[in-house]
Short mmCIF file of C-alpha atoms and ligand atoms in Angstrom, two decimals:
data_model
loop_
_atom_site.label_atom_id
_atom_site.label_comp_id
_atom_site.label_asym_id
_atom_site.label_seq_id
_atom_site.Cartn_x
_atom_site.Cartn_y
_atom_site.Cartn_z
CA MET A 1 1.23 33.63 28.88
CA LYS A 2 2.53 32.00 32.06
CA TYR A 3 5.83 33.25 33.38
CA ASN A 4 6.57 30.63 36.02
CA ASP A 5 5.14 27.50 37.60
CA ILE A 6 2.79 29.16 40.07
CA ASP A 7 -0.78 28.03 39.66
CA PHE A 8 -2.83 31.03 40.77
CA ASN A 9 -6.08 29.10 40.32
CA ASP A 10 -7.78 28.73 43.72
CA LYS A 11 -5.62 31.56 45.05
CA THR A 12 -6.99 34.81 46.41
CA ILE A 13 -5.32 37.88 44.98
CA LEU A 14 -5.61 41.50 46.07
CA ILE A 15 -4.77 44.24 43.61
CA THR A 16 -4.78 47.71 45.16
CA GLY A 17 -5.02 50.41 42.54
CA GLY A 18 -6.70 47.81 40.34
CA ALA A 19 -8.79 50.37 38.46
CA GLY A 20 -5.61 52.10 37.31
CA PHE A 21 -3.24 51.36 34.46
CA ILE A 22 -0.93 48.67 35.81
CA GLY A 23 -3.40 47.28 38.36
CA SER A 24 -6.14 46.66 35.79
CA ASN A 25 -3.67 44.90 33.51
CA LEU A 26 -2.76 42.63 36.41
CA ALA A 27 -6.44 41.95 37.09
CA PHE A 28 -7.04 40.87 33.48
CA TYR A 29 -3.84 38.86 33.41
CA PHE A 30 -5.08 36.72 36.30
CA GLN A 31 -8.63 36.51 35.01
CA GLU A 32 -7.49 35.34 31.58
CA ASN A 33 -4.74 32.95 32.66
CA PHE A 34 -6.14 31.70 35.97
CA PRO A 35 -9.93 31.76 35.69
CA GLU A 36 -10.38 29.92 38.99
CA SER A 37 -8.52 32.57 41.00
CA THR A 38 -10.39 34.97 43.26
CA ILE A 39 -9.35 38.49 42.27
CA VAL A 40 -10.16 41.48 44.45
CA VAL A 41 -9.64 44.99 43.13
CA PHE A 42 -9.44 47.76 45.72
CA ASP A 43 -9.35 51.29 44.34
CA LYS A 44 -10.52 54.76 45.21
CA PHE A 45 -11.60 55.40 41.60
CA ARG A 46 -11.68 58.98 40.39
CA SER A 47 -13.71 61.79 41.86
CA GLU A 48 -13.87 65.27 40.46
CA GLU A 49 -11.21 66.46 42.90
CA ARG A 50 -8.01 67.92 41.48
CA PHE A 51 -4.57 68.82 42.76
CA SER A 52 -3.23 72.37 42.35
CA ASN A 53 -1.39 71.19 39.19
CA GLY A 54 -4.80 70.66 37.60
CA ASN A 55 -4.54 66.86 37.50
CA LEU A 56 -7.11 64.56 39.08
CA LYS A 57 -6.36 63.27 42.59
CA SER A 58 -6.77 59.66 41.46
CA PHE A 59 -6.98 58.16 38.00
CA GLY A 60 -8.87 54.90 38.57
CA HIS A 61 -11.56 54.51 35.90
CA TYR A 62 -14.40 52.02 35.55
CA LYS A 63 -13.67 51.63 31.85
CA ASN A 64 -10.37 49.95 32.70
CA LEU A 65 -12.38 47.17 34.33
CA ILE A 66 -15.11 46.52 31.79
CA GLY A 67 -15.13 42.75 31.31
CA PHE A 68 -13.61 42.05 34.72
CA HIS A 69 -15.64 39.54 36.72
CA GLY A 70 -13.90 39.60 40.09
CA ASP A 71 -14.75 41.54 43.25
CA ILE A 72 -14.42 45.30 43.16
CA ILE A 73 -14.25 47.38 46.31
CA CYS A 74 -14.21 51.14 46.12
CA GLY A 75 -12.11 52.33 49.01
CA ASP A 76 -9.28 54.57 50.09
CA ILE A 77 -6.01 53.07 51.30
CA ASN A 78 -5.84 55.94 53.78
CA SER A 79 -9.06 54.90 55.46
CA LYS A 80 -8.90 52.25 58.18
CA ASP A 81 -12.64 51.65 57.74
CA ASP A 82 -12.26 51.02 54.02
CA MET A 83 -9.29 48.74 54.62
CA GLN A 84 -11.49 46.76 57.04
CA LEU A 85 -13.57 45.73 54.03
CA LEU A 86 -10.64 43.53 53.00
CA GLU A 87 -10.48 41.68 56.32
CA LYS A 88 -12.84 38.91 55.25
CA TYR A 89 -10.50 37.73 52.48
CA ASP A 90 -7.68 35.30 53.02
CA PHE A 91 -5.21 36.73 50.51
CA ASP A 92 -2.38 34.61 49.14
CA TYR A 93 -0.94 37.42 47.00
CA ILE A 94 -1.08 41.18 47.32
CA PHE A 95 -0.07 43.45 44.43
CA HIS A 96 0.06 46.97 45.81
CA GLU A 97 -0.26 49.49 42.99
CA ALA A 98 -2.48 52.13 44.63
CA ALA A 99 -0.69 55.44 45.04
CA ILE A 100 -0.65 59.01 43.98
CA SER A 101 1.14 58.11 40.75
CA ASP A 102 1.48 61.69 39.50
CA THR A 103 5.16 62.63 39.80
CA ARG A 104 4.33 66.33 39.64
CA VAL A 105 2.28 66.62 42.79
CA TYR A 106 4.28 68.71 45.22
CA ASP A 107 1.99 68.62 48.26
CA GLN A 108 4.30 66.64 50.50
CA GLU A 109 1.72 65.98 53.20
CA VAL A 110 -0.81 64.35 50.91
CA ILE A 111 1.78 62.30 49.02
CA MET A 112 3.42 61.00 52.17
CA GLN A 113 0.08 60.16 53.76
CA THR A 114 -1.23 58.33 50.73
CA ASN A 115 1.87 56.52 49.57
CA VAL A 116 3.74 55.91 52.81
CA ASN A 117 1.34 55.74 55.77
CA SER A 118 -0.87 53.26 53.95
CA PHE A 119 2.13 51.06 53.22
CA TYR A 120 2.47 50.11 56.90
CA ASP A 121 -1.08 48.80 56.77
CA ILE A 122 -0.44 46.86 53.58
CA LEU A 123 2.71 45.30 55.04
CA GLU A 124 0.84 44.34 58.20
CA MET A 125 -1.97 42.84 56.15
CA ALA A 126 0.54 40.77 54.18
CA ARG A 127 2.22 39.63 57.38
CA LYS A 128 -1.00 38.68 59.18
CA LYS A 129 -2.47 36.91 56.19
CA ASN A 130 0.80 35.27 55.25
CA ALA A 131 0.50 36.74 51.75
CA VAL A 132 3.24 37.35 49.23
CA LEU A 133 3.58 41.12 48.78
CA VAL A 134 4.71 42.72 45.53
CA TYR A 135 4.53 46.52 45.58
CA ALA A 136 5.18 49.35 43.13
CA SER A 137 8.23 51.44 43.78
CA SER A 138 9.58 53.73 41.05
CA ALA A 139 12.53 54.89 38.99
CA ALA A 140 11.67 58.34 40.38
CA THR A 141 13.59 57.24 43.50
CA TYR A 142 16.76 57.86 41.46
CA GLY A 143 16.17 61.53 40.65
CA SER A 144 19.02 62.56 38.37
CA GLN A 145 21.45 59.87 39.47
CA PRO A 146 23.68 58.91 36.52
CA SER A 147 22.85 55.93 34.31
CA PRO A 148 22.66 53.08 34.72
CA GLN A 149 20.40 53.57 37.74
CA THR A 150 21.27 50.90 40.26
CA VAL A 151 19.29 49.75 43.30
CA GLY A 152 20.92 51.18 46.42
CA MET A 153 22.08 54.37 44.64
CA GLU A 154 18.88 56.42 44.96
CA GLY A 155 18.61 60.20 45.15
CA PRO A 156 14.96 61.26 44.97
CA GLU A 157 14.36 64.84 43.88
CA ASN A 158 10.63 65.27 44.31
CA PRO A 159 8.03 64.32 46.93
CA TYR A 160 6.71 61.44 44.83
CA GLY A 161 10.21 59.96 44.38
CA PHE A 162 10.86 60.40 48.07
CA SER A 163 7.60 58.66 49.01
CA LYS A 164 8.59 55.59 46.99
CA TYR A 165 12.09 55.73 48.45
CA ALA A 166 10.56 55.80 51.95
CA MET A 167 8.40 52.77 51.05
CA ASP A 168 11.55 50.90 50.01
CA GLN A 169 13.24 51.67 53.34
CA ILE A 170 10.21 50.43 55.28
CA ALA A 171 10.10 47.31 53.10
CA TYR A 172 13.79 46.61 53.78
CA ARG A 173 13.11 46.80 57.52
CA TYR A 174 10.24 44.34 57.18
CA MET A 175 12.37 41.98 55.08
CA LYS A 176 14.92 42.00 57.88
CA GLU A 177 12.49 41.69 60.79
CA TYR A 178 10.27 39.10 59.13
CA PRO A 179 12.51 36.96 56.92
CA GLU A 180 9.69 34.42 56.58
CA MET A 181 7.71 36.95 54.51
CA THR A 182 8.02 37.31 50.74
CA ILE A 183 8.33 41.01 49.90
CA VAL A 184 9.44 42.42 46.57
CA GLY A 185 9.48 46.06 45.47
CA LEU A 186 9.54 46.85 41.76
CA LYS A 187 11.04 50.09 40.55
CA TYR A 188 9.17 50.58 37.31
CA PHE A 189 10.82 52.85 34.76
CA ASN A 190 8.59 54.51 32.10
CA VAL A 191 5.71 52.15 31.51
CA TYR A 192 3.51 52.40 28.40
CA GLY A 193 0.69 50.29 27.03
CA SER A 194 -2.93 49.26 27.19
CA ARG A 195 -5.28 50.98 29.71
CA GLU A 196 -3.05 53.96 30.42
CA PHE A 197 -5.29 56.50 28.66
CA PHE A 198 -7.22 57.46 31.78
CA LYS A 199 -4.05 58.77 33.41
CA ASP A 200 -4.79 61.82 31.26
CA LYS A 201 -1.74 64.09 31.00
CA THR A 202 0.34 61.71 33.10
CA ALA A 203 -0.10 58.87 30.58
CA SER A 204 3.02 57.97 28.60
CA THR A 205 4.14 60.02 25.64
CA VAL A 206 3.46 56.98 23.46
CA ILE A 207 -0.29 57.50 23.64
CA GLN A 208 -0.03 61.29 23.82
CA PHE A 209 2.10 61.59 20.66
CA GLY A 210 -0.03 58.88 19.04
CA HIS A 211 -3.17 60.94 19.55
CA GLN A 212 -1.51 64.15 18.36
CA ILE A 213 -0.57 62.36 15.13
CA LEU A 214 -4.05 60.84 14.77
CA SER A 215 -5.54 64.34 15.04
CA GLY A 216 -3.54 65.23 11.92
CA LYS A 217 -0.83 67.24 13.66
CA ALA A 218 2.92 66.91 14.08
CA PRO A 219 3.82 65.45 17.49
CA ARG A 220 4.92 68.14 19.97
CA LEU A 221 8.25 67.39 21.63
CA PHE A 222 10.65 69.26 23.87
CA GLU A 223 13.60 70.80 22.07
CA GLY A 224 16.52 68.37 21.99
CA SER A 225 14.24 65.33 22.30
CA ASP A 226 16.64 63.18 20.32
CA ARG A 227 18.96 63.52 23.33
CA ILE A 228 16.40 62.99 26.10
CA VAL A 229 16.37 59.26 26.63
CA ARG A 230 14.37 57.08 28.96
CA ASP A 231 14.06 53.44 29.70
CA PHE A 232 10.59 52.74 28.29
CA ILE A 233 9.10 49.42 29.34
CA TYR A 234 6.03 47.78 27.84
CA ILE A 235 3.16 46.83 30.15
CA LYS A 236 3.49 43.12 29.26
CA ASP A 237 7.05 43.13 30.59
CA VAL A 238 5.78 44.81 33.76
CA ILE A 239 3.27 42.00 34.21
CA GLN A 240 6.07 39.49 33.69
CA ALA A 241 8.08 41.22 36.45
CA ASN A 242 5.14 41.11 38.86
CA ILE A 243 4.56 37.41 38.30
CA LYS A 244 8.22 36.53 38.62
CA ALA A 245 8.42 38.67 41.75
CA CYS A 246 6.12 36.14 43.44
CA THR A 247 8.94 33.59 43.53
CA PRO A 248 12.08 35.65 44.17
CA LYS A 249 15.37 33.98 44.90
CA LYS A 250 15.79 36.78 47.39
CA ASN A 251 13.50 39.43 48.87
CA GLY A 252 14.48 42.86 47.67
CA VAL A 253 13.78 45.87 45.51
CA TYR A 254 14.40 45.44 41.80
CA ASN A 255 14.47 47.60 38.69
CA VAL A 256 11.92 46.97 35.96
CA GLY A 257 13.18 48.44 32.72
CA THR A 258 14.66 47.20 29.46
CA SER A 259 18.13 48.63 30.11
CA LYS A 260 17.95 49.92 26.51
CA PRO A 261 17.15 53.63 26.74
CA ARG A 262 15.45 55.29 23.79
CA SER A 263 14.73 58.90 22.95
CA PHE A 264 11.37 60.68 22.85
CA GLN A 265 12.17 61.39 19.22
CA ASP A 266 12.35 57.62 18.61
CA ILE A 267 8.83 57.24 19.99
CA ALA A 268 7.46 59.94 17.71
CA ASP A 269 9.25 58.50 14.68
CA ILE A 270 8.12 54.91 15.35
CA LEU A 271 4.53 56.10 15.78
CA GLN A 272 4.59 58.01 12.50
CA LYS A 273 5.91 54.91 10.78
CA GLU A 274 3.18 52.73 12.30
CA LEU A 275 0.47 55.26 11.48
CA GLY A 276 1.79 55.93 7.97
CA THR A 277 2.24 59.69 8.44
CA ASP A 278 5.05 62.14 7.75
CA TYR A 279 4.14 65.25 9.72
CA GLY A 280 7.63 66.07 10.99
CA THR A 281 7.99 67.27 14.59
CA GLU A 282 7.03 70.46 16.40
CA TYR A 283 9.53 71.47 19.09
CA PHE A 284 8.98 73.68 22.12
CA PRO A 285 11.14 74.56 25.15
CA ASN A 286 11.09 72.14 28.07
CA PRO A 287 9.30 74.00 30.89
CA PHE A 288 10.43 71.60 33.62
CA THR A 289 13.38 71.85 35.94
CA GLY A 290 14.59 68.62 37.53
CA TYR A 291 13.76 66.68 34.38
CA GLN A 292 15.33 63.23 34.01
CA MET A 293 17.48 63.45 30.86
CA HIS A 294 18.81 59.90 30.79
CA THR A 295 17.44 56.82 32.49
CA GLN A 296 18.62 53.29 32.01
CA ALA A 297 17.76 50.55 34.45
CA ASP A 298 20.51 48.33 35.71
CA ILE A 299 18.58 45.06 35.61
CA SER A 300 21.39 42.72 36.62
CA THR A 301 19.82 41.90 40.00
CA SER A 302 16.32 41.67 38.49
CA ARG A 303 17.69 39.06 36.10
CA GLU A 304 19.58 37.22 38.80
CA TYR A 305 17.01 37.13 41.61
CA LEU A 306 13.70 37.35 39.73
CA GLY A 307 14.61 35.76 36.42
CA PHE A 308 13.21 38.90 34.77
CA GLU A 309 14.04 39.23 31.07
CA PRO A 310 12.40 42.06 29.10
CA GLU A 311 10.85 40.77 25.90
CA TRP A 312 9.54 43.87 24.17
CA GLU A 313 11.67 46.30 22.15
CA LEU A 314 10.12 49.76 21.77
CA GLU A 315 9.22 49.09 18.11
CA GLU A 316 7.47 45.83 19.03
CA GLY A 317 5.64 47.29 22.02
CA ILE A 318 4.29 50.20 19.98
CA ARG A 319 3.25 47.84 17.17
CA ASP A 320 1.42 45.64 19.68
CA TYR A 321 -0.28 48.70 21.20
CA ILE A 322 -1.11 50.73 18.08
CA GLU A 323 -4.61 49.34 17.48
CA GLU A 324 -5.67 50.31 20.99
CA ILE A 325 -4.17 53.80 20.52
CA LYS A 326 -6.39 54.16 17.45
CA THR A 327 -9.50 52.71 19.10
CA ILE A 328 -9.15 54.96 22.13
CA TYR A 329 -8.69 57.93 19.83
CA ASP A 330 -11.91 57.07 18.00
CA THR A 331 -13.96 56.38 21.12
CA GLU A 332 -12.57 58.84 23.67
CA VAL A 333 -10.86 61.70 21.84
CA ALA A 334 -12.14 62.30 18.31
CA ASP A 335 -15.67 63.41 19.23
CA GLY A 336 -14.38 65.91 21.72
N1 NAD B 401 3.16 53.92 35.04
C1 NAD B 401 4.42 54.16 35.32
O1 NAD B 401 5.20 54.50 34.40
C2 NAD B 401 4.94 53.99 36.73
C3 NAD B 401 6.32 54.17 36.93
C4 NAD B 401 6.81 54.01 38.22
C5 NAD B 401 5.97 53.65 39.27
N2 NAD B 401 4.65 53.51 39.04
C6 NAD B 401 3.79 53.13 40.18
O2 NAD B 401 3.02 52.02 39.81
C7 NAD B 401 1.75 52.05 40.47
C8 NAD B 401 0.64 51.97 39.43
O3 NAD B 401 0.78 53.10 38.57
P1 NAD B 401 -0.17 53.36 37.35
O4 NAD B 401 0.66 53.87 36.25
O5 NAD B 401 -1.04 52.19 37.13
O6 NAD B 401 -1.00 54.61 37.90
P2 NAD B 401 -2.57 54.82 38.07
O7 NAD B 401 -2.71 56.20 38.62
O8 NAD B 401 -3.27 54.48 36.81
O9 NAD B 401 -2.95 53.74 39.18
C9 NAD B 401 -2.97 54.02 40.55
C10 NAD B 401 -4.35 53.65 41.07
O10 NAD B 401 -4.37 53.90 42.48
C11 NAD B 401 -5.62 54.45 42.79
N3 NAD B 401 -5.49 55.24 44.01
C12 NAD B 401 -4.87 56.44 44.15
N4 NAD B 401 -4.97 56.85 45.42
C13 NAD B 401 -5.66 55.89 46.09
C14 NAD B 401 -6.10 55.77 47.42
N5 NAD B 401 -5.84 56.72 48.32
N6 NAD B 401 -6.79 54.67 47.78
C15 NAD B 401 -7.08 53.71 46.87
N7 NAD B 401 -6.69 53.78 45.58
C16 NAD B 401 -5.99 54.87 45.19
C17 NAD B 401 -6.01 55.30 41.60
O11 NAD B 401 -7.42 55.50 41.53
C18 NAD B 401 -5.48 54.48 40.45
O12 NAD B 401 -6.46 53.62 39.94
C19 NAD B 401 1.74 53.33 41.29
O13 NAD B 401 2.12 53.01 42.60
C20 NAD B 401 2.80 54.18 40.61
O14 NAD B 401 3.34 55.12 41.51
C21 NAD B 401 4.11 53.66 37.78
#
């Protein structure tokens, strides 16, 4: 699938965070559609280290890259020495996905260092190498701002959301100071799809509910889940947004969602339909404060300046994804 006229063959592409969910999907997108491109994945991969919330410090996993033939560099975006390893490449495009992606890490120092300090280096690299820069921002920058969430109306309510908000502000300054650069930030809403499994508990509820159902149990949802709605966006639409972001009509930060919010209950019900089960639902109290109850991306500027048009309804995305949910269950979950 090609989303615009860019021929990425003979181009050199950096994907930071390329061993993670979205980054690895980008890597395979280029490999499959532009076999002559030079693709460089830069990722810290996972170690055994964990945050105080029990989650791993980074989710990159080699299994996301099995079948990938490009260059892989294991490095930390916080390390100047590791970043030096990228100097020899003449990048045309940089997709910056590396980050602490876990929205429930509250150590402000580590989040700001990882997500924000490194961003100055990425921006400078893009400037010096004259590369197009597309980076991952987030819907978490909106906190509990009312729907539809609109770029410019942010109100982050946790350190992760603030770190992405800070990245956007730095990007805006660069866009102003260096108008010759191409810089686009993408505020992803709730992404689901292939290669997200290794995000463990931070993977989308689509795979989590899917695996609960496959284990023969009713999916476990927060009480009132028919009223908790989110803008769920399928990974293939996220790839579309990244490709279209390479030829923006205007530099900027854009929402990446469907603008059609759906409830967590919908996800559970669609999954049961796809898997042919009728287990009902198990409800439990929502333990979180500061929980987003309603998100809906305003994608008017994404449409206008990127030409972004979401193609996947929730039902279609889950149908497209269901075989992988089953395979991952069989290979990674079922045997313990
Ligand atoms: N998935 C979503 O729903 C979503 C929503 C909004 C924003 N985002 C953003 O999109 C980007 C990609 O998210 P994802 O879902 O693929 O998450 P992910 O955790 O699977 O991918 C992030 C990757 O960055 C790597 N990484 C982390 N710290 C690093 C460091 N210090 N140096 C080098 N690599 C490091 C990890 O190993 C991982 O492979 C992130 O910036 C995330 O914040 C994701």
